[in-house]
Amino acid sequence: MRNPPTMRKILAASALATAALGLASGTATADTFVPLPDGEKAGPDVTIKRVAESALISPSMAANGAGRVAWVSGTVIADVAATPKGDPKPFVGGSGAPGTNNSSTHGASRINTGYIVGCQVSIADNAISAGVSGGITTTGVNASGTVGVKIGPGEVKFVGVEGFDIVEKGTYHVSYKDVELQIQGCGGYAQARAYTVVEIIGTNYSKTTLYGQPFSIG
């Protein structure tokens, strides 16, 4: 039985509407790839470079409007011109000072790299150096390469990706790929940016920090 012309028009319109809805849904849930620029920072006895950094942003599987996921990748290179050999010991001091990821000299020079995540708050250089209003806490990536970041409005958290001691001069590399940041609890806009801190011990103690470009996590 053939459909009359009017019925065929209704069916065609319905099919187009369904296709349009499907396309809209696909766009809303699609992953977003964010290439990020290289960076470099020179400090006393060290030059830090960050290359090939990127983020892949996706809605959280929780689908609650307050969650989203970012897979981050990048490579950090630290050229250390001079450092005392040092003797690594338990950490002392450095009780969560803003921008340090709680890093503190413990008898050896050290590199720490990770990400700063903020919910409805600026994570620009001046905001970080000023201490950022709201709580600042630290957390780290687990063995599976995933970290859950529960964060509320006005909060900033430092997520450590990798860190190790530097016991002699040389060139040091930190590479990471598809480290998963699971953001939960932020109902508004969220941002993240990379950071790398290199501490050089000795008579002329120094701490050099390289920040990455902030990017939106939705």
Backbone as a chain_set.jsonl record, in Angstrom:
{"seq": "MRNPPTMRKILAASALATAALGLASGTATADTFVPLPDGEKAGPDVTIKRVAESALISPSMAANGAGRVAWVSGTVIADVAATPKGDPKPFVGGSGAPGTNNSSTHGASRINTGYIVGCQVSIADNAISAGVSGGITTTGVNASGTVGVKIGPGEVKFVGVEGFDIVEKGTYHVSYKDVELQIQGCGGYAQARAYTVVEIIGTNYSKTTLYGQPFSIG", "coords": {"N": [[0.85, -1.194, 0.0], [0.611, 2.155, -0.919], [1.774, 5.207, 0.536], [-0.191, 8.154, 0.895], [0.403, 11.449, -0.627], [0.379, 13.496, 1.377], [0.889, 12.064, 3.751], [3.427, 11.067, 3.141], [4.923, 13.421, 3.187], [4.732, 14.101, 5.885], [6.067, 11.934, 7.081], [8.609, 12.297, 5.972], [9.332, 14.79, 7.057], [9.37, 14.104, 9.739], [11.495, 12.279, 9.768], [13.635, 13.959, 9.074], [13.63, 15.679, 11.278], [14.28, 13.883, 13.309], [16.855, 13.116, 12.496], [18.165, 15.578, 12.687], [17.985, 15.996, 15.436], [19.547, 13.892, 16.315], [22.052, 14.674, 15.303], [22.456, 17.03, 16.739], [22.569, 16.018, 19.337], [24.856, 14.461, 19.128], [26.802, 16.419, 18.731], [26.718, 17.767, 21.146], [27.742, 15.958, 22.925], [30.227, 15.353, 22.027], [33.78, 14.737, 22.027], [36.314, 17.177, 22.715], [39.202, 18.311, 21.262], [42.082, 19.92, 22.409], [44.766, 21.612, 21.417], [47.783, 22.77, 22.875], [50.009, 25.541, 23.478], [53.652, 25.495, 23.287], [55.988, 26.072, 25.988], [58.412, 27.983, 27.885], [60.75, 28.53, 30.507], [63.294, 30.238, 32.117], [65.494, 29.921, 34.833], [67.542, 30.303, 37.818], [70.241, 28.293, 37.217], [68.691, 26.443, 35.815], [66.659, 25.538, 33.015], [63.399, 25.301, 31.953], [61.27, 23.517, 29.803], [58.189, 23.025, 28.083], [56.565, 20.861, 25.917], [54.533, 19.697, 23.141], [52.011, 19.595, 24.381], [48.634, 18.762, 25.175], [45.025, 18.558, 25.456], [42.155, 16.536, 25.9], [38.839, 16.986, 25.999], [35.897, 15.878, 27.588], [32.421, 15.201, 28.247], [31.411, 14.079, 31.505], [30.783, 10.639, 32.347], [28.922, 10.509, 34.286], [26.994, 12.349, 33.688], [25.741, 14.541, 34.959], [25.86, 17.256, 34.817], [27.627, 18.533, 36.475], [30.001, 17.346, 36.173], [32.943, 16.464, 34.341], [35.485, 15.315, 32.045], [38.989, 15.34, 31.502], [41.572, 14.395, 29.397], [44.947, 14.537, 29.584], [48.078, 15.305, 28.02], [51.637, 15.49, 27.515], [55.063, 16.763, 27.404], [57.795, 17.437, 29.475], [60.837, 19.154, 29.779], [63.767, 19.535, 31.55], [66.61, 21.353, 31.795], [69.304, 21.144, 33.699], [71.823, 23.041, 34.901], [73.552, 23.15, 37.045], [73.874, 21.666, 40.257], [74.057, 20.815, 43.709], [75.006, 17.503, 44.767], [73.417, 16.36, 46.77], [71.259, 14.801, 49.284], [68.646, 12.904, 49.48], [65.934, 13.233, 51.741], [63.301, 12.815, 54.234], [60.424, 14.898, 53.56], [60.273, 18.307, 54.581], [58.662, 21.201, 55.862], [57.093, 23.541, 53.518], [54.245, 23.573, 53.542], [51.854, 23.29, 51.706], [52.064, 25.743, 50.286], [50.881, 28.269, 48.074], [50.959, 27.467, 44.625], [53.119, 25.728, 44.693], [52.672, 23.028, 44.737], [53.03, 21.772, 47.102], [55.697, 21.175, 47.142], [58.968, 20.89, 48.494], [62.241, 21.594, 49.629], [64.204, 18.796, 50.423], [66.676, 17.909, 50.959], [67.613, 17.289, 48.453], [67.72, 18.392, 45.035], [64.775, 18.867, 42.967], [62.115, 17.919, 40.698], [58.763, 18.668, 39.952], [55.699, 18.034, 38.353], [52.459, 18.823, 37.042], [48.925, 19.534, 37.19], [46.864, 22.423, 37.603], [43.668, 22.88, 38.807], [40.714, 24.707, 38.591], [37.579, 25.887, 39.841], [35.153, 27.976, 38.76], [36.838, 30.178, 39.174], [39.636, 32.346, 38.721], [42.653, 31.172, 37.283], [44.921, 32.465, 36.562], [48.339, 33.72, 36.28], [48.772, 35.844, 38.136], [46.702, 35.444, 39.924], [47.316, 32.987, 41.058], [49.798, 33.505, 42.285], [48.956, 35.297, 44.154], [47.654, 33.752, 45.9], [45.079, 32.826, 45.539], [41.665, 32.985, 46.117], [39.783, 30.932, 48.285], [39.895, 27.337, 48.908], [43.005, 25.524, 48.759], [44.262, 22.577, 47.755], [46.082, 19.463, 47.494], [46.518, 16.663, 45.308], [47.049, 13.403, 43.824], [47.932, 11.415, 40.896], [46.67, 8.138, 40.409], [47.744, 4.64, 40.243], [46.627, 3.724, 37.884], [46.671, 5.834, 36.196], [44.732, 7.74, 36.542], [42.875, 10.373, 38.082], [40.629, 11.482, 40.514], [38.976, 14.494, 40.862], [37.401, 16.29, 43.108], [35.659, 19.185, 43.334], [34.589, 22.419, 44.308], [32.732, 25.544, 43.792], [34.901, 28.347, 43.559], [37.133, 27.018, 44.436], [40.499, 25.712, 44.223], [42.629, 23.196, 43.018], [45.644, 21.306, 43.154], [46.996, 18.97, 41.048], [49.149, 16.425, 41.143], [51.246, 14.987, 38.711], [53.749, 13.81, 38.091], [56.919, 13.379, 39.711], [60.316, 13.695, 40.751], [63.589, 13.188, 42.268], [66.498, 15.227, 41.679], [69.743, 14.606, 41.355], [72.105, 15.31, 40.232], [73.695, 17.438, 37.761], [72.264, 17.854, 34.452], [70.096, 16.729, 31.738], [66.682, 16.366, 32.072], [63.71, 14.476, 31.605], [60.155, 14.477, 31.571], [57.472, 12.701, 30.617], [54.067, 12.306, 29.769], [50.985, 10.698, 28.998], [47.638, 10.868, 28.088], [46.654, 11.147, 30.741], [44.101, 10.889, 33.011], [41.851, 13.234, 34.157], [39.305, 13.424, 36.305], [36.718, 15.426, 36.79], [34.552, 16.497, 39.28], [31.638, 17.884, 40.81], [31.718, 20.579, 40.186], [29.584, 22.882, 39.248], [29.621, 25.091, 37.606], [31.71, 26.968, 35.294], [34.867, 25.46, 34.547], [38.418, 25.421, 34.762], [41.762, 24.51, 33.727], [45.328, 24.219, 34.043], [48.711, 23.53, 33.157], [51.545, 22.972, 35.322], [54.982, 23.237, 36.24], [57.464, 22.683, 38.584], [60.749, 23.344, 39.518], [63.14, 22.766, 41.885], [66.216, 23.915, 43.072], [68.724, 23.035, 45.166], [71.141, 24.196, 47.636], [73.645, 26.773, 48.288], [72.681, 28.987, 46.894], [69.774, 28.69, 46.848], [66.946, 27.963, 44.81], [63.719, 28.272, 43.23], [62.021, 27.478, 40.424], [59.279, 28.082, 38.327], [57.213, 26.935, 35.754], [54.356, 27.761, 34.059], [51.557, 26.479, 32.218], [49.376, 27.256, 29.413], [46.135, 28.337, 30.343], [43.178, 26.307, 30.012], [39.808, 25.602, 29.043], [37.592, 23.409, 30.754], [35.019, 23.087, 30.302]], "CA": [[0.0, 0.0, 0.0], [1.428, 3.361, -1.017], [1.337, 6.311, 1.383], [-0.622, 9.338, 0.156], [1.405, 12.529, -0.611], [0.428, 14.206, 2.663], [1.547, 11.191, 4.715], [4.85, 11.003, 2.8], [5.534, 14.668, 3.654], [4.836, 14.027, 7.348], [7.131, 10.983, 7.392], [9.891, 12.914, 5.613], [9.619, 15.825, 8.05], [9.716, 13.417, 10.983], [12.838, 11.717, 9.61], [14.589, 15.063, 9.132], [13.691, 16.154, 12.661], [15.016, 12.88, 14.08], [18.263, 13.216, 12.114], [18.7, 16.815, 13.258], [18.136, 15.78, 16.872], [20.712, 13.029, 16.497], [23.255, 15.466, 15.079], [22.611, 17.953, 17.866], [23.003, 15.246, 20.494], [26.245, 14.067, 18.909], [27.654, 17.585, 18.929], [26.731, 18.14, 22.56], [28.501, 15.0, 23.718], [31.477, 15.036, 21.339], [35.025, 15.133, 22.666], [36.941, 18.377, 22.155], [40.661, 18.252, 21.346], [42.644, 21.255, 22.626], [46.232, 21.696, 21.354], [48.261, 23.853, 23.739], [51.312, 26.03, 23.011], [54.862, 25.182, 24.04], [56.386, 27.125, 26.913], [59.79, 27.903, 28.381], [61.059, 29.438, 31.619], [64.676, 30.128, 32.575], [65.728, 30.333, 36.207], [68.915, 30.029, 38.252], [70.794, 26.949, 36.988], [67.76, 25.519, 35.165], [65.712, 26.009, 32.002], [62.297, 24.342, 31.841], [60.478, 23.608, 28.572], [57.049, 22.111, 27.957], [56.253, 20.703, 24.496], [53.543, 18.685, 22.731], [50.937, 19.485, 25.376], [47.276, 18.792, 24.635], [43.967, 18.065, 26.338], [40.949, 16.042, 25.246], [37.776, 17.27, 26.955], [34.703, 15.08, 27.345], [31.462, 15.194, 29.357], [31.55, 12.942, 32.404], [29.794, 9.58, 32.203], [27.881, 10.731, 35.293], [25.953, 13.13, 33.0], [24.979, 15.286, 35.963], [26.053, 18.688, 34.627], [28.689, 19.029, 37.35], [31.175, 16.517, 35.945], [33.539, 16.394, 33.017], [36.753, 14.59, 32.065], [40.046, 15.834, 30.618], [42.751, 13.545, 29.235], [46.039, 15.467, 29.296], [49.345, 14.724, 27.57], [52.677, 16.491, 27.308], [56.447, 16.43, 27.748], [58.54, 18.499, 30.155], [62.29, 18.981, 29.715], [64.475, 20.427, 32.471], [68.067, 21.372, 31.632], [69.881, 21.584, 34.97], [73.227, 23.37, 34.647], [74.364, 22.893, 38.241], [73.171, 21.375, 41.506], [74.775, 19.914, 44.614], [74.525, 16.13, 44.642], [72.291, 16.24, 47.685], [70.966, 13.558, 49.994], [67.191, 12.934, 49.7], [65.463, 12.927, 53.089], [61.864, 13.101, 54.341], [60.064, 16.281, 53.299], [60.011, 19.207, 55.701], [58.186, 22.512, 55.414], [56.317, 23.561, 52.286], [52.906, 23.087, 53.874], [50.806, 23.701, 50.781], [52.177, 27.126, 49.821], [50.27, 28.379, 46.745], [51.79, 27.351, 43.437], [54.289, 24.872, 44.874], [52.271, 21.626, 44.819], [53.574, 21.296, 48.369], [57.087, 20.757, 47.005], [59.846, 21.517, 49.472], [63.556, 20.974, 49.642], [64.334, 17.722, 51.408], [68.043, 17.417, 50.862], [67.997, 17.094, 47.055], [66.936, 19.155, 44.066], [63.61, 18.055, 42.594], [61.164, 18.407, 39.702], [57.371, 18.242, 40.102], [54.847, 18.554, 37.289], [51.068, 18.424, 37.19], [47.909, 20.463, 36.693], [46.06, 23.214, 38.521], [42.267, 22.845, 38.389], [39.929, 25.701, 39.31], [36.137, 25.918, 39.571], [34.595, 29.326, 38.835], [37.854, 31.059, 39.742], [40.746, 32.569, 37.806], [43.923, 30.507, 37.592], [45.981, 33.216, 35.898], [49.569, 33.799, 37.073], [48.658, 36.755, 39.273], [45.781, 34.864, 40.899], [48.026, 31.922, 41.767], [50.817, 34.096, 43.15], [48.275, 35.998, 45.241], [47.144, 32.759, 46.827], [43.769, 32.397, 45.071], [40.655, 32.883, 47.163], [39.237, 29.58, 48.34], [40.812, 26.319, 49.398], [44.018, 24.97, 47.862], [44.675, 21.271, 48.237], [46.845, 18.708, 46.509], [46.182, 15.257, 45.132], [47.951, 12.812, 42.848], [47.424, 10.415, 39.966], [46.846, 6.785, 40.92], [48.539, 3.749, 39.403], [45.976, 3.524, 36.589], [46.76, 7.054, 35.406], [43.48, 8.474, 36.703], [42.711, 11.067, 39.357], [39.327, 12.104, 40.707], [39.112, 15.826, 41.455], [36.127, 16.825, 43.577], [35.969, 20.6, 43.517], [33.411, 23.27, 44.345], [32.937, 26.928, 43.361], [35.917, 29.12, 44.26], [38.234, 26.176, 44.896], [41.604, 25.376, 43.324], [43.361, 22.012, 43.458], [46.849, 20.955, 42.418], [47.024, 17.537, 40.767], [50.495, 16.008, 40.786], [51.345, 13.93, 37.707], [55.029, 13.112, 38.227], [57.956, 14.113, 40.415], [61.453, 12.875, 41.162], [64.755, 13.932, 42.725], [67.584, 15.531, 40.744], [70.928, 14.495, 42.207], [73.266, 15.836, 39.525], [73.312, 18.239, 36.603], [71.925, 17.063, 33.277], [68.799, 16.993, 31.119], [65.681, 15.455, 32.623], [62.455, 14.471, 30.849], [58.93, 13.913, 32.139], [56.456, 12.57, 29.568], [52.832, 11.655, 30.21], [50.019, 10.604, 27.901], [46.254, 10.512, 28.431], [46.354, 11.12, 32.172], [42.67, 11.216, 33.092], [41.392, 14.074, 35.26], [37.851, 13.314, 36.433], [36.271, 16.589, 37.553], [33.193, 16.345, 39.792], [31.184, 18.834, 41.82], [31.783, 21.964, 39.715], [28.412, 23.131, 38.427], [29.876, 26.197, 36.684], [32.846, 26.753, 34.396], [36.091, 24.948, 35.163], [39.635, 25.607, 33.98], [42.96, 23.82, 34.196], [46.568, 24.6, 33.375], [49.862, 22.755, 33.61], [52.616, 23.648, 36.049], [56.182, 22.459, 36.543], [58.314, 23.349, 39.572], [62.078, 22.763, 39.717], [63.876, 23.332, 43.018], [67.658, 23.671, 43.087], [69.215, 23.27, 46.524], [72.487, 24.753, 47.713], [73.793, 28.107, 48.868], [71.775, 29.877, 46.167], [68.538, 27.931, 46.648], [65.991, 28.612, 43.903], [62.54, 27.52, 42.801], [61.573, 28.015, 39.138], [57.98, 27.512, 37.969], [56.687, 27.167, 34.41], [52.927, 27.496, 33.928], [51.039, 26.313, 30.871], [48.231, 28.103, 29.079], [44.865, 27.817, 30.875], [42.2, 25.836, 29.033], [38.494, 25.338, 29.622], [37.133, 22.023, 30.851], [33.571, 23.139, 30.142]], "C": [[0.882, 1.239, 0.0], [0.865, 4.443, -0.108], [0.889, 7.475, 0.521], [0.417, 10.439, 0.287], [1.521, 13.22, 0.736], [1.165, 13.386, 3.705], [3.044, 11.11, 4.44], [5.573, 12.253, 3.287], [5.735, 14.64, 5.167], [5.974, 13.101, 7.753], [8.501, 11.577, 7.096], [10.291, 13.966, 6.632], [10.043, 15.204, 9.368], [11.127, 12.856, 10.919], [13.9, 12.801, 9.7], [14.748, 15.574, 10.557], [14.49, 15.193, 13.525], [16.507, 12.954, 13.782], [18.905, 14.45, 12.718], [18.928, 16.667, 14.748], [19.353, 14.921, 17.157], [22.003, 13.785, 16.318], [23.508, 16.402, 16.239], [23.112, 17.222, 19.09], [24.458, 14.853, 20.357], [27.189, 15.216, 19.145], [27.806, 17.907, 20.397], [27.613, 17.217, 23.372], [29.853, 14.671, 23.098], [32.677, 15.48, 22.168], [35.595, 16.359, 21.959], [38.447, 18.287, 22.363], [41.21, 19.672, 21.428], [44.17, 21.181, 22.54], [46.696, 22.91, 22.149], [49.677, 24.256, 23.334], [52.467, 25.56, 23.89], [55.188, 26.351, 24.967], [57.807, 26.911, 27.392], [59.987, 28.921, 29.488], [62.489, 29.174, 32.07], [64.777, 30.656, 33.999], [67.166, 30.048, 36.577], [69.282, 28.555, 38.068], [69.817, 25.967, 36.346], [66.936, 26.246, 34.111], [64.667, 24.917, 31.814], [61.562, 24.59, 30.528], [59.317, 22.617, 28.655], [56.659, 22.059, 26.485], [55.166, 19.647, 24.317], [52.439, 18.498, 23.77], [49.576, 19.563, 24.688], [46.307, 18.281, 25.69], [42.793, 17.61, 25.483], [39.829, 16.129, 26.272], [36.526, 16.486, 26.582], [33.738, 15.236, 28.509], [31.673, 13.951, 30.218], [30.464, 11.913, 32.136], [28.664, 9.735, 33.214], [26.725, 11.542, 34.729], [25.089, 13.922, 33.974], [25.159, 16.794, 35.845], [27.166, 19.272, 35.47], [29.973, 18.232, 37.165], [31.649, 16.602, 34.516], [34.914, 15.749, 33.159], [37.722, 15.257, 31.102], [41.176, 14.815, 30.6], [43.891, 14.454, 28.79], [47.315, 14.71, 28.934], [50.366, 15.838, 27.402], [54.046, 15.963, 27.688], [57.113, 17.648, 28.362], [60.024, 18.156, 30.105], [62.932, 20.002, 30.644], [65.975, 20.273, 32.243], [68.675, 21.982, 32.887], [71.377, 21.786, 34.777], [74.115, 23.055, 35.837], [73.452, 22.607, 39.417], [74.087, 20.559, 42.403], [74.194, 18.508, 44.497], [73.346, 15.866, 45.562], [72.139, 14.86, 48.295], [69.477, 13.555, 50.325], [66.811, 12.462, 51.099], [63.956, 13.16, 53.137], [61.584, 14.584, 54.148], [59.851, 17.048, 54.597], [59.528, 20.528, 55.132], [57.309, 22.398, 54.189], [54.889, 23.108, 52.473], [51.843, 23.696, 52.968], [50.879, 25.134, 50.316], [51.663, 27.229, 48.39], [51.289, 28.264, 45.618], [52.954, 26.406, 43.552], [53.968, 23.392, 44.785], [52.878, 20.97, 46.054], [55.012, 20.8, 48.237], [57.946, 21.522, 48.003], [61.187, 20.818, 49.443], [63.629, 19.93, 50.755], [65.701, 17.076, 51.269], [68.508, 17.173, 49.449], [67.17, 18.021, 46.18], [65.828, 18.251, 43.532], [62.795, 18.747, 41.503], [59.791, 17.826, 40.01], [56.572, 18.825, 38.952], [53.431, 18.029, 37.457], [50.141, 19.483, 36.639], [47.208, 21.168, 37.847], [44.638, 23.22, 37.972], [41.486, 23.835, 39.24], [38.472, 25.661, 38.89], [35.609, 27.33, 39.81], [35.559, 30.299, 39.514], [38.99, 31.188, 38.739], [41.967, 31.772, 38.249], [45.037, 31.141, 36.757], [47.182, 33.323, 36.834], [49.392, 34.66, 38.315], [47.722, 36.207, 40.344], [46.481, 33.788, 41.721], [49.033, 32.515, 42.747], [50.193, 34.828, 44.328], [47.661, 35.028, 46.24], [45.8, 32.202, 46.438], [42.786, 32.284, 46.235], [40.049, 31.492, 47.128], [40.304, 28.593, 48.762], [41.788, 25.868, 48.341], [44.482, 23.658, 48.467], [45.403, 20.54, 47.126], [46.352, 17.271, 46.467], [47.086, 14.709, 44.05], [47.282, 11.755, 42.006], [47.663, 9.025, 40.537], [47.571, 5.911, 39.902], [47.935, 3.54, 38.022], [46.03, 4.764, 35.707], [45.517, 7.905, 35.478], [43.475, 9.184, 38.051], [41.321, 11.683, 39.397], [39.505, 13.423, 41.436], [37.722, 16.323, 41.828], [36.359, 18.265, 43.995], [34.689, 21.423, 43.445], [33.737, 24.688, 43.908], [33.971, 27.656, 44.22], [37.107, 28.313, 44.726], [39.265, 25.951, 43.793], [42.308, 24.154, 43.886], [44.548, 21.768, 42.543], [46.903, 19.437, 42.279], [48.43, 17.16, 40.318], [50.477, 14.859, 39.793], [52.624, 13.122, 37.894], [56.004, 13.994, 38.985], [59.09, 13.183, 40.799], [62.62, 13.774, 41.547], [65.761, 14.125, 41.598], [68.869, 15.57, 41.564], [72.208, 14.951, 41.509], [72.799, 16.632, 38.315], [73.04, 17.334, 35.408], [70.574, 17.482, 32.721], [67.811, 15.925, 31.562], [64.363, 15.611, 31.86], [61.328, 13.878, 31.697], [57.899, 13.892, 31.013], [55.242, 11.846, 30.137], [51.833, 11.698, 29.062], [48.672, 10.13, 28.435], [46.066, 10.271, 29.928], [44.932, 11.652, 32.348], [42.352, 12.018, 34.353], [39.869, 14.022, 35.282], [37.365, 14.417, 37.368], [34.822, 16.382, 37.977], [32.888, 17.45, 40.798], [31.19, 20.282, 41.382], [30.623, 22.214, 38.756], [28.592, 24.258, 37.431], [31.069, 25.896, 35.798], [34.061, 26.277, 35.191], [37.252, 25.166, 34.204], [40.746, 24.743, 34.551], [44.161, 24.397, 33.467], [47.709, 23.789, 33.97], [50.791, 23.621, 34.456], [53.786, 22.685, 36.179], [57.041, 23.284, 37.487], [59.643, 22.607, 39.65], [62.756, 23.509, 40.861], [65.34, 22.946, 42.899], [68.173, 24.024, 44.48], [70.599, 23.902, 46.473], [72.485, 26.141, 48.318], [72.841, 29.101, 48.221], [70.491, 29.129, 45.814], [67.585, 28.696, 45.728], [64.83, 27.673, 43.607], [62.01, 28.196, 41.54], [60.294, 27.303, 38.724], [57.59, 27.918, 36.557], [55.214, 26.789, 34.397], [52.571, 27.302, 32.462], [49.876, 27.262, 30.626], [46.959, 27.512, 29.683], [43.956, 27.345, 29.736], [40.902, 25.473, 29.751], [38.209, 23.844, 29.655], [35.607, 21.996, 30.765], [32.892, 23.895, 31.254]], "O": [[1.792, 1.362, 0.82], [-0.35, 4.593, 0.017], [1.526, 7.764, -0.492], [1.237, 10.397, 1.204], [2.627, 13.504, 1.196], [1.972, 13.924, 4.463], [3.847, 11.085, 5.372], [6.71, 12.167, 3.751], [6.761, 15.09, 5.677], [6.755, 13.422, 8.649], [9.443, 11.391, 7.866], [11.453, 14.035, 7.032], [10.951, 15.698, 10.037], [11.876, 12.94, 11.893], [14.944, 12.602, 10.321], [15.859, 15.868, 10.998], [15.28, 15.616, 14.37], [17.332, 12.868, 14.692], [20.036, 14.4, 13.201], [19.931, 17.145, 15.278], [20.099, 15.171, 18.103], [22.953, 13.584, 17.074], [24.647, 16.555, 16.679], [23.975, 17.726, 19.808], [25.216, 14.897, 21.326], [28.27, 15.023, 19.701], [28.889, 18.277, 20.85], [28.174, 17.625, 24.39], [30.557, 13.793, 23.597], [32.609, 16.46, 22.911], [35.386, 16.553, 20.761], [38.919, 18.198, 23.496], [40.852, 20.528, 20.62], [44.811, 20.733, 23.49], [46.062, 23.964, 22.098], [50.461, 23.414, 22.898], [52.29, 25.267, 25.072], [54.725, 27.473, 24.758], [58.343, 25.805, 27.318], [59.463, 30.034, 29.426], [62.856, 28.037, 32.369], [64.218, 31.702, 34.328], [67.94, 29.593, 35.734], [68.692, 27.68, 38.701], [70.087, 24.766, 36.332], [66.563, 27.406, 34.282], [64.998, 23.761, 31.551], [61.267, 25.734, 30.181], [59.441, 21.529, 29.217], [56.446, 23.102, 25.867], [54.912, 18.826, 25.198], [51.988, 17.378, 24.01], [49.388, 20.329, 23.742], [46.703, 17.66, 26.677], [42.478, 18.227, 24.465], [39.855, 15.438, 27.29], [36.139, 16.432, 25.415], [34.175, 15.389, 29.65], [32.068, 12.899, 29.715], [29.352, 12.266, 31.745], [27.583, 9.172, 33.038], [25.6, 11.445, 35.221], [23.866, 13.973, 33.838], [24.662, 17.539, 36.689], [27.611, 20.391, 35.214], [30.931, 18.418, 37.915], [30.856, 16.788, 33.593], [35.446, 15.65, 34.265], [37.332, 15.69, 30.018], [41.681, 14.417, 31.65], [43.81, 15.075, 27.73], [47.594, 13.634, 29.462], [50.004, 16.993, 27.174], [54.178, 14.862, 28.223], [57.01, 18.756, 27.836], [60.42, 17.018, 30.355], [62.668, 21.199, 30.534], [66.541, 19.204, 32.468], [68.575, 23.188, 33.112], [72.114, 20.833, 34.522], [75.291, 22.73, 35.671], [72.394, 23.219, 39.563], [74.819, 19.699, 41.915], [73.02, 18.345, 44.164], [72.381, 15.214, 45.165], [72.787, 13.895, 47.888], [69.07, 14.133, 51.332], [67.296, 11.438, 51.58], [63.387, 13.658, 52.166], [62.396, 15.43, 54.522], [59.325, 16.518, 55.576], [59.938, 20.929, 54.042], [56.834, 21.314, 53.849], [54.366, 22.344, 51.661], [51.034, 24.513, 53.406], [49.846, 25.71, 49.975], [51.971, 26.367, 47.567], [52.349, 28.889, 45.658], [53.725, 26.276, 42.601], [54.883, 22.568, 44.758], [53.196, 19.781, 46.055], [55.502, 20.086, 49.112], [57.665, 22.68, 48.312], [61.266, 19.604, 49.255], [63.173, 20.158, 51.876], [65.861, 15.867, 51.437], [69.684, 16.876, 49.239], [66.053, 18.392, 46.538], [65.918, 17.027, 43.625], [62.779, 19.973, 41.393], [59.665, 16.635, 40.294], [56.749, 19.994, 38.608], [53.227, 16.922, 37.956], [50.507, 20.239, 35.74], [46.99, 20.594, 38.914], [44.426, 23.531, 36.8], [41.58, 23.811, 40.467], [38.162, 25.428, 37.721], [35.62, 27.818, 40.94], [35.152, 31.132, 40.323], [39.276, 30.251, 37.993], [42.279, 31.704, 39.438], [45.962, 30.465, 36.308], [47.07, 33.054, 38.03], [49.802, 34.276, 39.41], [47.914, 36.466, 41.532], [46.272, 33.686, 42.93], [49.114, 32.087, 43.898], [50.818, 34.967, 45.379], [47.199, 35.438, 47.305], [45.404, 31.166, 46.974], [43.041, 31.58, 47.211], [39.828, 30.936, 46.052], [41.466, 28.954, 48.951], [41.453, 25.828, 47.157], [45.032, 23.634, 49.568], [45.351, 20.94, 45.963], [45.841, 16.738, 47.452], [47.819, 15.468, 43.416], [46.208, 11.256, 42.343], [48.73, 8.754, 41.088], [47.964, 6.38, 38.834], [48.657, 3.213, 37.079], [45.5, 4.758, 34.595], [45.261, 8.708, 34.581], [44.001, 8.669, 39.038], [40.887, 12.326, 38.441], [40.113, 13.47, 42.505], [36.953, 16.732, 40.958], [37.153, 18.54, 44.895], [33.814, 21.155, 42.622], [34.903, 25.007, 43.676], [33.926, 27.593, 45.449], [38.012, 28.864, 45.353], [38.952, 25.993, 42.604], [42.558, 24.075, 45.089], [44.481, 21.986, 41.334], [46.859, 18.71, 43.272], [48.855, 17.538, 39.226], [49.777, 13.868, 39.999], [52.593, 11.892, 37.86], [55.924, 15.221, 38.91], [58.862, 12.02, 41.134], [62.649, 14.957, 41.207], [65.865, 13.303, 40.687], [69.058, 16.473, 42.38], [73.274, 14.977, 42.123], [71.648, 16.516, 37.892], [73.516, 16.201, 35.35], [69.981, 18.463, 33.171], [68.074, 14.728, 31.44], [63.956, 16.72, 31.515], [61.524, 12.912, 32.435], [57.501, 14.944, 30.513], [55.381, 10.888, 30.897], [51.84, 12.627, 28.255], [48.584, 9.124, 29.14], [45.405, 9.315, 30.334], [44.609, 12.744, 31.881], [42.557, 11.545, 35.471], [39.219, 14.527, 34.367], [37.572, 14.355, 38.58], [33.958, 16.122, 37.139], [33.765, 17.893, 41.54], [30.717, 21.145, 42.122], [30.671, 21.808, 37.595], [27.799, 24.382, 36.498], [31.41, 24.736, 35.568], [34.25, 26.645, 36.35], [37.087, 25.101, 32.986], [40.687, 24.303, 35.699], [44.022, 24.992, 32.398], [47.673, 23.41, 35.141], [50.816, 24.845, 34.32], [53.602, 21.469, 36.224], [57.314, 24.454, 37.219], [59.669, 21.389, 39.828], [62.924, 24.727, 40.81], [65.665, 21.784, 42.653], [68.071, 25.17, 44.917], [71.157, 24.115, 45.396], [71.46, 26.625, 48.798], [72.262, 29.951, 48.897], [70.16, 28.956, 44.641], [67.433, 29.912, 45.845], [64.945, 26.453, 43.718], [61.598, 29.355, 41.582], [60.22, 26.075, 38.762], [57.632, 29.097, 36.206], [54.856, 25.647, 34.684], [53.199, 27.882, 31.575], [49.447, 27.982, 31.528], [46.721, 26.311, 29.555], [43.965, 27.91, 28.643], [40.91, 25.085, 30.919], [38.534, 23.11, 28.722], [34.979, 20.997, 31.115], [31.668, 24.023, 31.255]]}, "num_chains": 1, "name": "protein.A"}
